mmCIF file of C-alpha atoms in Angstrom:
data_model
loop_
_atom_site.group_PDB
_atom_site.id
_atom_site.type_symbol
_atom_site.label_atom_id
_atom_site.label_comp_id
_atom_site.label_asym_id
_atom_site.label_seq_id
_atom_site.Cartn_x
_atom_site.Cartn_y
_atom_site.Cartn_z
ATOM 1 C CA MET A 1 -35.897 25.185 -1.264
ATOM 2 C CA ILE A 2 -34.862 21.555 -0.411
ATOM 3 C CA ALA A 3 -36.799 22.043 3.012
ATOM 4 C CA ASP A 4 -40.047 22.960 0.908
ATOM 5 C CA LEU A 5 -39.984 19.439 -0.660
ATOM 6 C CA LEU A 6 -39.344 17.775 2.771
ATOM 7 C CA GLN A 7 -42.226 19.519 4.309
ATOM 8 C CA ILE A 8 -44.677 17.395 2.199
ATOM 9 C CA SER A 9 -43.414 14.245 3.980
ATOM 10 C CA LEU A 10 -45.669 13.448 6.868
ATOM 11 C CA ARG A 11 -43.729 12.317 9.950
ATOM 12 C CA ASP A 12 -45.243 9.087 11.252
ATOM 13 C CA PRO A 13 -43.078 6.932 13.555
ATOM 14 C CA ALA A 14 -44.921 3.800 12.360
ATOM 15 C CA VAL A 15 -43.704 4.339 8.758
ATOM 16 C CA TYR A 16 -40.033 4.344 7.696
ATOM 17 C CA ASP A 17 -39.325 7.761 6.028
ATOM 18 C CA GLU A 18 -37.273 6.988 2.847
ATOM 19 C CA LEU A 19 -36.631 10.733 2.115
ATOM 20 C CA SER A 20 -35.279 12.016 5.444
ATOM 21 C CA ALA A 21 -34.163 10.777 8.835
ATOM 22 C CA ASP A 22 -35.143 13.865 10.632
ATOM 23 C CA GLY A 23 -37.784 15.537 8.404
ATOM 24 C CA VAL A 24 -35.371 18.403 7.685
ATOM 25 C CA ASN A 25 -32.239 16.929 5.967
ATOM 26 C CA PRO A 26 -32.344 14.554 2.939
ATOM 27 C CA ARG A 27 -30.682 11.223 3.104
ATOM 28 C CA PRO A 28 -27.516 11.384 1.049
ATOM 29 C CA HIS A 29 -28.735 9.375 -1.926
ATOM 30 C CA TRP A 30 -31.776 11.625 -2.247
ATOM 31 C CA LEU A 31 -29.920 14.876 -2.229
ATOM 32 C CA GLY A 32 -29.054 15.002 -6.022
ATOM 33 C CA LEU A 33 -32.603 14.176 -6.989
ATOM 34 C CA ILE A 34 -34.136 16.830 -4.692
ATOM 35 C CA GLU A 35 -31.807 19.506 -6.030
ATOM 36 C CA SER A 36 -32.573 18.523 -9.608
ATOM 37 C CA LEU A 37 -36.270 18.852 -9.092
ATOM 38 C CA GLN A 38 -35.872 22.134 -7.409
ATOM 39 C CA THR A 39 -33.869 23.364 -10.247
ATOM 40 C CA LEU A 40 -36.723 22.447 -12.714
ATOM 41 C CA GLY A 41 -39.181 24.294 -10.665
ATOM 42 C CA SER A 42 -42.909 23.433 -10.317
ATOM 43 C CA GLU A 43 -43.930 24.554 -13.669
ATOM 44 C CA GLU A 44 -41.593 22.598 -15.599
ATOM 45 C CA LEU A 45 -42.000 19.505 -13.474
ATOM 46 C CA SER A 46 -45.754 19.749 -14.413
ATOM 47 C CA ASN A 47 -44.804 19.964 -18.045
ATOM 48 C CA ARG A 48 -42.539 16.892 -17.650
ATOM 49 C CA TRP A 49 -45.254 15.098 -15.845
ATOM 50 C CA ALA A 50 -47.766 15.909 -18.622
ATOM 51 C CA ARG A 51 -45.191 14.496 -21.208
ATOM 52 C CA ALA A 52 -44.831 11.291 -19.248
ATOM 53 C CA GLU A 53 -48.597 10.698 -19.104
ATOM 54 C CA ARG A 54 -48.793 11.375 -22.879
ATOM 55 C CA ARG A 55 -46.080 8.803 -23.432
ATOM 56 C CA ILE A 56 -48.091 6.238 -21.477
ATOM 57 C CA ARG A 57 -51.259 6.899 -23.638
ATOM 58 C CA GLU A 58 -49.199 6.822 -26.950
ATOM 59 C CA ASN A 59 -47.525 3.619 -25.963
ATOM 60 C CA GLY A 60 -50.756 1.941 -24.807
ATOM 61 C CA VAL A 61 -49.310 1.011 -21.471
ATOM 62 C CA THR A 62 -52.149 -0.486 -19.496
ATOM 63 C CA TYR A 63 -52.771 -2.554 -16.387
ATOM 64 C CA ASN A 64 -56.136 -4.035 -16.582
ATOM 65 C CA ILE A 65 -58.198 -4.580 -13.382
ATOM 66 C CA TYR A 66 -61.222 -6.941 -14.166
ATOM 67 C CA SER A 67 -63.649 -4.955 -11.997
ATOM 68 C CA ASP A 68 -62.500 -1.685 -13.348
ATOM 69 C CA PRO A 69 -65.209 -0.127 -15.575
ATOM 70 C CA ARG A 70 -62.416 1.186 -17.845
ATOM 71 C CA GLY A 71 -61.323 -2.390 -18.407
ATOM 72 C CA ALA A 72 -58.530 -2.882 -20.790
ATOM 73 C CA ASN A 73 -58.114 0.903 -21.418
ATOM 74 C CA ARG A 74 -56.998 1.531 -17.908
ATOM 75 C CA PRO A 75 -53.754 3.504 -18.173
ATOM 76 C CA TRP A 76 -50.738 2.399 -16.258
ATOM 77 C CA LYS A 77 -50.061 4.683 -13.171
ATOM 78 C CA LEU A 78 -46.612 6.003 -12.995
ATOM 79 C CA ASP A 79 -45.036 8.244 -10.311
ATOM 80 C CA LEU A 80 -42.662 10.732 -12.100
ATOM 81 C CA ILE A 81 -40.585 10.826 -8.956
ATOM 82 C CA PRO A 82 -38.414 7.666 -8.994
ATOM 83 C CA PHE A 83 -37.906 5.470 -5.862
ATOM 84 C CA LEU A 84 -34.220 5.562 -4.868
ATOM 85 C CA ILE A 85 -32.448 2.763 -3.166
ATOM 86 C CA ALA A 86 -28.841 3.532 -1.845
ATOM 87 C CA GLU A 87 -26.019 1.442 -3.231
ATOM 88 C CA GLU A 88 -25.303 -0.344 0.164
ATOM 89 C CA ASP A 89 -29.041 -1.206 0.574
ATOM 90 C CA TRP A 90 -29.151 -2.541 -2.938
ATOM 91 C CA ARG A 91 -26.064 -4.791 -2.269
ATOM 92 C CA TYR A 92 -27.900 -6.175 0.869
ATOM 93 C CA ILE A 93 -31.177 -6.738 -1.056
ATOM 94 C CA GLU A 94 -29.357 -8.336 -4.041
ATOM 95 C CA ALA A 95 -27.474 -10.961 -1.781
ATOM 96 C CA GLY A 96 -30.604 -11.666 0.174
ATOM 97 C CA ILE A 97 -32.696 -12.353 -3.041
ATOM 98 C CA ILE A 98 -30.040 -14.615 -4.596
ATOM 99 C CA GLN A 99 -29.943 -16.532 -1.337
ATOM 100 C CA ARG A 100 -33.809 -16.850 -1.232
ATOM 101 C CA ALA A 101 -33.821 -17.837 -4.937
ATOM 102 C CA GLN A 102 -31.336 -20.646 -4.263
ATOM 103 C CA LEU A 103 -33.462 -21.899 -1.325
ATOM 104 C CA LEU A 104 -36.794 -21.804 -3.120
ATOM 105 C CA GLU A 105 -35.153 -23.563 -6.168
ATOM 106 C CA THR A 106 -33.674 -26.312 -3.787
ATOM 107 C CA LEU A 107 -37.231 -26.798 -2.033
ATOM 108 C CA LEU A 108 -38.961 -27.182 -5.595
ATOM 109 C CA ALA A 109 -36.402 -29.583 -6.779
ATOM 110 C CA ASP A 110 -36.892 -31.816 -3.691
ATOM 111 C CA LEU A 111 -40.649 -31.487 -3.370
ATOM 112 C CA TYR A 112 -41.124 -32.599 -6.971
ATOM 113 C CA GLY A 113 -38.263 -34.980 -6.881
ATOM 114 C CA SER A 114 -36.879 -37.204 -4.220
ATOM 115 C CA GLN A 115 -38.913 -35.670 -1.395
ATOM 116 C CA LYS A 116 -36.302 -36.120 1.069
ATOM 117 C CA LEU A 117 -37.739 -33.174 3.265
ATOM 118 C CA LEU A 118 -40.894 -35.282 3.647
ATOM 119 C CA ALA A 119 -39.129 -38.435 4.539
ATOM 120 C CA GLU A 120 -36.995 -36.785 7.166
ATOM 121 C CA GLY A 121 -40.041 -35.027 8.607
ATOM 122 C CA ARG A 122 -38.866 -31.477 7.951
ATOM 123 C CA ILE A 123 -42.038 -30.649 6.066
ATOM 124 C CA PRO A 124 -45.434 -32.141 6.927
ATOM 125 C CA ALA A 125 -46.882 -34.207 4.306
ATOM 126 C CA ALA A 126 -50.159 -32.526 4.533
ATOM 127 C CA LEU A 127 -48.552 -29.207 3.672
ATOM 128 C CA LEU A 128 -47.532 -30.557 0.288
ATOM 129 C CA PHE A 129 -50.267 -33.023 -0.669
ATOM 130 C CA ALA A 130 -53.183 -30.850 0.573
ATOM 131 C CA ASN A 131 -51.972 -27.869 -1.288
ATOM 132 C CA PRO A 132 -53.981 -27.295 -4.500
ATOM 133 C CA ALA A 133 -50.798 -25.728 -6.150
ATOM 134 C CA PHE A 134 -49.043 -29.117 -5.997
ATOM 135 C CA LEU A 135 -49.431 -30.607 -9.512
ATOM 136 C CA ARG A 136 -49.175 -34.368 -9.246
ATOM 137 C CA PRO A 137 -48.917 -34.988 -12.935
ATOM 138 C CA VAL A 138 -45.581 -33.138 -13.130
ATOM 139 C CA ALA A 139 -44.053 -34.816 -9.964
ATOM 140 C CA GLY A 140 -41.005 -36.713 -10.746
ATOM 141 C CA LEU A 141 -40.500 -35.083 -14.141
ATOM 142 C CA SER A 142 -36.794 -33.959 -15.021
ATOM 143 C CA VAL A 143 -36.451 -30.245 -15.115
ATOM 144 C CA PRO A 144 -33.246 -29.293 -16.746
ATOM 145 C CA ARG A 145 -31.260 -26.457 -15.061
ATOM 146 C CA THR A 146 -33.869 -24.580 -12.933
ATOM 147 C CA TYR A 147 -37.517 -24.556 -11.925
ATOM 148 C CA LEU A 148 -37.443 -20.709 -11.339
ATOM 149 C CA HIS A 149 -36.173 -18.920 -14.497
ATOM 150 C CA LEU A 150 -37.711 -15.754 -13.067
ATOM 151 C CA LEU A 151 -38.579 -14.919 -9.433
ATOM 152 C CA ALA A 152 -40.286 -11.722 -8.159
ATOM 153 C CA ILE A 153 -40.719 -10.716 -4.493
ATOM 154 C CA ASP A 154 -42.740 -8.101 -2.727
ATOM 155 C CA LEU A 155 -40.460 -6.011 -0.439
ATOM 156 C CA ALA A 156 -41.264 -3.611 2.276
ATOM 157 C CA ARG A 157 -39.680 -1.669 4.994
ATOM 158 C CA SER A 158 -40.266 -2.034 8.668
ATOM 159 C CA PRO A 159 -40.414 1.259 10.777
ATOM 160 C CA ASP A 160 -36.762 0.738 11.806
ATOM 161 C CA GLY A 161 -35.813 0.611 8.138
ATOM 162 C CA GLN A 162 -35.152 -3.259 7.756
ATOM 163 C CA TRP A 163 -36.257 -4.867 4.483
ATOM 164 C CA TRP A 164 -38.825 -7.554 4.712
ATOM 165 C CA VAL A 165 -40.065 -10.023 2.098
ATOM 166 C CA LEU A 166 -44.019 -9.856 2.038
ATOM 167 C CA ALA A 167 -44.469 -12.503 -0.764
ATOM 168 C CA ASP A 168 -42.631 -14.761 -3.320
ATOM 169 C CA ARG A 169 -43.926 -14.677 -6.963
ATOM 170 C CA THR A 170 -42.835 -17.905 -8.486
ATOM 171 C CA GLN A 171 -45.848 -18.925 -10.739
ATOM 172 C CA ALA A 172 -45.522 -16.542 -13.705
ATOM 173 C CA PRO A 173 -44.120 -13.261 -12.252
ATOM 174 C CA SER A 174 -45.220 -9.927 -13.725
ATOM 175 C CA GLY A 175 -43.457 -6.665 -13.425
ATOM 176 C CA ALA A 176 -40.230 -6.656 -15.296
ATOM 177 C CA GLY A 177 -41.825 -5.231 -18.488
ATOM 178 C CA TYR A 178 -43.524 -2.359 -16.558
ATOM 179 C CA ALA A 179 -40.211 -1.601 -14.726
ATOM 180 C CA LEU A 180 -38.479 -1.325 -18.258
ATOM 181 C CA GLU A 181 -41.159 0.942 -19.626
ATOM 182 C CA ASN A 182 -41.140 3.027 -16.297
ATOM 183 C CA ARG A 183 -37.377 3.422 -16.827
ATOM 184 C CA THR A 184 -37.682 4.348 -20.426
ATOM 185 C CA ILE A 185 -40.328 7.117 -19.759
ATOM 186 C CA VAL A 186 -38.749 8.554 -16.519
ATOM 187 C CA SER A 187 -35.161 8.823 -18.295
ATOM 188 C CA ASP A 188 -36.886 10.583 -21.163
ATOM 189 C CA VAL A 189 -38.531 13.194 -19.087
ATOM 190 C CA LEU A 190 -35.610 13.553 -16.590
ATOM 191 C CA PRO A 191 -32.657 12.948 -18.670
ATOM 192 C CA ASP A 192 -30.143 15.157 -16.736
ATOM 193 C CA LEU A 193 -30.984 13.111 -13.445
ATOM 194 C CA PHE A 194 -30.270 9.896 -15.202
ATOM 195 C CA ARG A 195 -26.959 11.210 -16.651
ATOM 196 C CA THR A 196 -25.597 12.181 -13.275
ATOM 197 C CA ALA A 197 -27.368 9.586 -10.829
ATOM 198 C CA ASN A 198 -25.176 6.654 -11.713
ATOM 199 C CA VAL A 199 -28.460 4.569 -12.172
ATOM 200 C CA ARG A 200 -28.008 0.783 -12.832
ATOM 201 C CA SER A 201 -29.044 -0.197 -16.248
ATOM 202 C CA LEU A 202 -31.677 -2.885 -16.782
ATOM 203 C CA ALA A 203 -30.282 -4.082 -20.047
ATOM 204 C CA PRO A 204 -27.933 -6.601 -18.760
ATOM 205 C CA PHE A 205 -31.046 -8.260 -16.953
ATOM 206 C CA PHE A 206 -33.012 -8.608 -20.039
ATOM 207 C CA ARG A 207 -29.901 -9.709 -22.084
ATOM 208 C CA ALA A 208 -29.269 -12.416 -19.494
ATOM 209 C CA GLN A 209 -32.995 -13.543 -19.495
ATOM 210 C CA ARG A 210 -33.002 -13.778 -23.236
ATOM 211 C CA GLU A 211 -29.772 -15.840 -23.319
ATOM 212 C CA ALA A 212 -30.948 -18.123 -20.578
ATOM 213 C CA LEU A 213 -34.203 -19.020 -22.395
ATOM 214 C CA ILE A 214 -32.399 -19.564 -25.656
ATOM 215 C CA GLY A 215 -29.851 -21.698 -23.699
ATOM 216 C CA LEU A 216 -32.618 -23.950 -22.390
ATOM 217 C CA ALA A 217 -33.322 -25.310 -25.828
ATOM 218 C CA GLU A 218 -29.665 -26.863 -26.276
ATOM 219 C CA CYS A 219 -30.021 -26.665 -29.926
ATOM 220 C CA GLU A 220 -29.231 -24.247 -32.828
ATOM 221 C CA ASN A 221 -31.662 -21.549 -33.815
ATOM 222 C CA PRO A 222 -34.367 -22.533 -31.260
ATOM 223 C CA CYS A 223 -37.962 -21.168 -31.340
ATOM 224 C CA VAL A 224 -38.786 -19.432 -28.175
ATOM 225 C CA VAL A 225 -42.342 -18.221 -27.627
ATOM 226 C CA LEU A 226 -44.091 -16.249 -24.938
ATOM 227 C CA LEU A 227 -47.365 -17.765 -23.875
ATOM 228 C CA THR A 228 -50.076 -15.349 -22.903
ATOM 229 C CA PRO A 229 -53.695 -15.843 -21.696
ATOM 230 C CA GLY A 230 -54.753 -13.208 -24.291
ATOM 231 C CA PRO A 231 -55.677 -9.504 -24.583
ATOM 232 C CA LEU A 232 -58.098 -9.758 -21.647
ATOM 233 C CA ASN A 233 -55.410 -10.500 -19.222
ATOM 234 C CA GLU A 234 -54.398 -7.818 -16.803
ATOM 235 C CA THR A 235 -50.771 -7.615 -17.735
ATOM 236 C CA TYR A 236 -51.360 -8.253 -21.542
ATOM 237 C CA PHE A 237 -49.394 -4.998 -22.371
ATOM 238 C CA GLU A 238 -46.329 -6.439 -20.700
ATOM 239 C CA HIS A 239 -46.645 -9.680 -22.402
ATOM 240 C CA SER A 240 -46.760 -8.073 -25.870
ATOM 241 C CA TYR A 241 -44.017 -5.530 -24.796
ATOM 242 C CA LEU A 242 -41.547 -8.234 -23.441
ATOM 243 C CA ALA A 243 -42.060 -10.509 -26.492
ATOM 244 C CA ARG A 244 -41.108 -7.694 -28.838
ATOM 245 C CA TYR A 245 -38.254 -6.465 -26.651
ATOM 246 C CA LEU A 246 -36.782 -9.992 -26.294
ATOM 247 C CA GLY A 247 -37.489 -11.008 -29.800
ATOM 248 C CA PHE A 248 -39.845 -13.847 -29.153
ATOM 249 C CA THR A 249 -43.146 -14.672 -30.695
ATOM 250 C CA LEU A 250 -46.230 -13.941 -28.727
ATOM 251 C CA VAL A 251 -48.756 -16.872 -28.718
ATOM 252 C CA GLU A 252 -51.915 -18.086 -27.061
ATOM 253 C CA GLY A 253 -52.615 -21.600 -26.194
ATOM 254 C CA ALA A 254 -54.702 -22.025 -29.343
ATOM 255 C CA ASP A 255 -51.681 -21.090 -31.498
ATOM 256 C CA LEU A 256 -49.845 -24.120 -30.250
ATOM 257 C CA ALA A 257 -50.428 -27.841 -30.952
ATOM 258 C CA VAL A 258 -48.758 -31.075 -29.676
ATOM 259 C CA ARG A 259 -48.065 -33.775 -32.225
ATOM 260 C CA ASP A 260 -46.144 -36.978 -31.269
ATOM 261 C CA ARG A 261 -45.193 -35.473 -27.940
ATOM 262 C CA ARG A 262 -43.761 -32.452 -29.471
ATOM 263 C CA VAL A 263 -44.986 -28.799 -29.389
ATOM 264 C CA TYR A 264 -45.581 -26.841 -32.615
ATOM 265 C CA MET A 265 -46.602 -23.250 -33.396
ATOM 266 C CA LYS A 266 -49.202 -22.924 -36.075
ATOM 267 C CA THR A 267 -48.152 -20.591 -38.933
ATOM 268 C CA VAL A 268 -49.393 -19.863 -42.498
ATOM 269 C CA GLU A 269 -46.498 -22.007 -43.725
ATOM 270 C CA GLY A 270 -47.483 -24.899 -41.419
ATOM 271 C CA LEU A 271 -46.318 -26.223 -38.235
ATOM 272 C CA ARG A 272 -43.232 -24.795 -36.625
ATOM 273 C CA PRO A 273 -41.368 -26.792 -33.693
ATOM 274 C CA VAL A 274 -41.206 -24.796 -30.441
ATOM 275 C CA HIS A 275 -38.326 -25.607 -28.114
ATOM 276 C CA VAL A 276 -38.902 -23.091 -25.227
ATOM 277 C CA ILE A 277 -42.032 -21.622 -23.717
ATOM 278 C CA LEU A 278 -41.789 -18.503 -21.578
ATOM 279 C CA ARG A 279 -45.296 -18.809 -19.825
ATOM 280 C CA ARG A 280 -47.435 -16.101 -18.495
ATOM 281 C CA VAL A 281 -50.345 -18.453 -17.948
ATOM 282 C CA ASP A 282 -50.830 -19.951 -14.538
ATOM 283 C CA ASP A 283 -49.314 -23.478 -14.664
ATOM 284 C CA SER A 284 -52.639 -25.410 -13.838
ATOM 285 C CA PHE A 285 -54.298 -23.833 -16.997
ATOM 286 C CA CYS A 286 -51.495 -24.742 -19.267
ATOM 287 C CA ASP A 287 -52.740 -28.247 -20.157
ATOM 288 C CA PRO A 288 -56.480 -29.071 -20.211
ATOM 289 C CA LEU A 289 -55.655 -32.840 -20.636
ATOM 290 C CA GLU A 290 -53.540 -33.295 -17.578
ATOM 291 C CA LEU A 291 -54.349 -30.302 -15.275
ATOM 292 C CA ARG A 292 -57.541 -28.240 -15.468
ATOM 293 C CA VAL A 293 -60.074 -29.673 -17.799
ATOM 294 C CA ASP A 294 -62.009 -26.514 -17.924
ATOM 295 C CA SER A 295 -58.974 -24.529 -19.296
ATOM 296 C CA PHE A 296 -59.214 -22.853 -22.651
ATOM 297 C CA LEU A 297 -55.867 -20.955 -22.175
ATOM 298 C CA GLY A 298 -53.520 -23.934 -22.539
ATOM 299 C CA THR A 299 -52.353 -26.537 -24.887
ATOM 300 C CA ALA A 300 -53.610 -30.180 -24.665
ATOM 301 C CA GLY A 301 -50.702 -32.609 -24.550
ATOM 302 C CA LEU A 302 -48.088 -29.902 -23.142
ATOM 303 C CA VAL A 303 -47.251 -32.009 -19.957
ATOM 304 C CA GLU A 304 -46.697 -35.075 -22.088
ATOM 305 C CA ALA A 305 -44.269 -33.014 -24.306
ATOM 306 C CA ILE A 306 -42.483 -31.747 -21.244
ATOM 307 C CA ALA A 307 -42.141 -35.431 -19.910
ATOM 308 C CA ALA A 308 -40.610 -36.435 -23.270
ATOM 309 C CA GLY A 309 -37.889 -33.752 -22.863
ATOM 310 C CA ASN A 310 -39.117 -32.157 -26.266
ATOM 311 C CA VAL A 311 -40.006 -28.703 -24.783
ATOM 312 C CA ARG A 312 -38.763 -26.540 -21.894
ATOM 313 C CA VAL A 313 -41.170 -24.340 -20.000
ATOM 314 C CA ALA A 314 -40.189 -21.346 -17.786
ATOM 315 C CA ASN A 315 -41.063 -21.056 -15.014
ATOM 316 C CA ALA A 316 -41.424 -24.774 -14.785
ATOM 317 C CA LEU A 317 -44.966 -26.256 -14.270
ATOM 318 C CA GLY A 318 -45.681 -26.548 -10.582
ATOM 319 C CA SER A 319 -43.608 -23.603 -9.480
ATOM 320 C CA GLY A 320 -46.613 -22.024 -8.011
ATOM 321 C CA LEU A 321 -46.428 -24.473 -5.096
ATOM 322 C CA ILE A 322 -43.638 -22.536 -3.385
#
């Protein structure tokens, strides 16, 4: 029965086969999953898949593609078969990502700060100053703790099985909310597998994220908001999902106002001070006064409030440079 599943894998020497090294025997960390799926059988697996798709529709999980005729109603695509990463592979990936995050953080701090790398000739000046992602209005501003509150990277395997980074996502990374929703749905339709597979929990990540954002405020009972471009954005579902899961208020640029170099949220009871902004708006759109004058997504005066130290923004404005 296991061999039946392996036969659907097309052997291509130019592509790393995650499932099997020889096309016959599954890799050790896939064995439990394959046996579990074989036990369910094709009919029950189809029923579970239909249940997963129903959950996606009921939960309103969407990923909007601007050119797609379905627009904001385009359902999120989920593969019922989870992608498995062996424990030893994950330890290697985790160590590499931590190292990479530290490097990118150090680069951003230097390029927007003392610029020693430029002075020493390690980075050509044109690489920085000719880059449209370099935001001059925020150069030299103090960024407490970290530029990169959240980092996402695109990973791929080479034919020999080595992991490679294809891209760094430092601007306003997407994906965490979709990963959480994926996990929730798959664990619901394949509960036995999750009970026996020793899957790492995602809860500690989101708990740490919430605590880190609250900690940026350095005050009691801070107001943390998630800034979204609005319902027409391709990942708006994730913005609303994460805001609800983390317990933060979802806002658009027009919901905020700057008064006396401080950011406030407009409420029916008046203006409420905002201490931390988790942004999902690209940095150049965040302040039409200092950055893109044609932006309707940000809040005028935000850069001035940041410069005064009255609000923290994650990721820091200018992070897209790296």
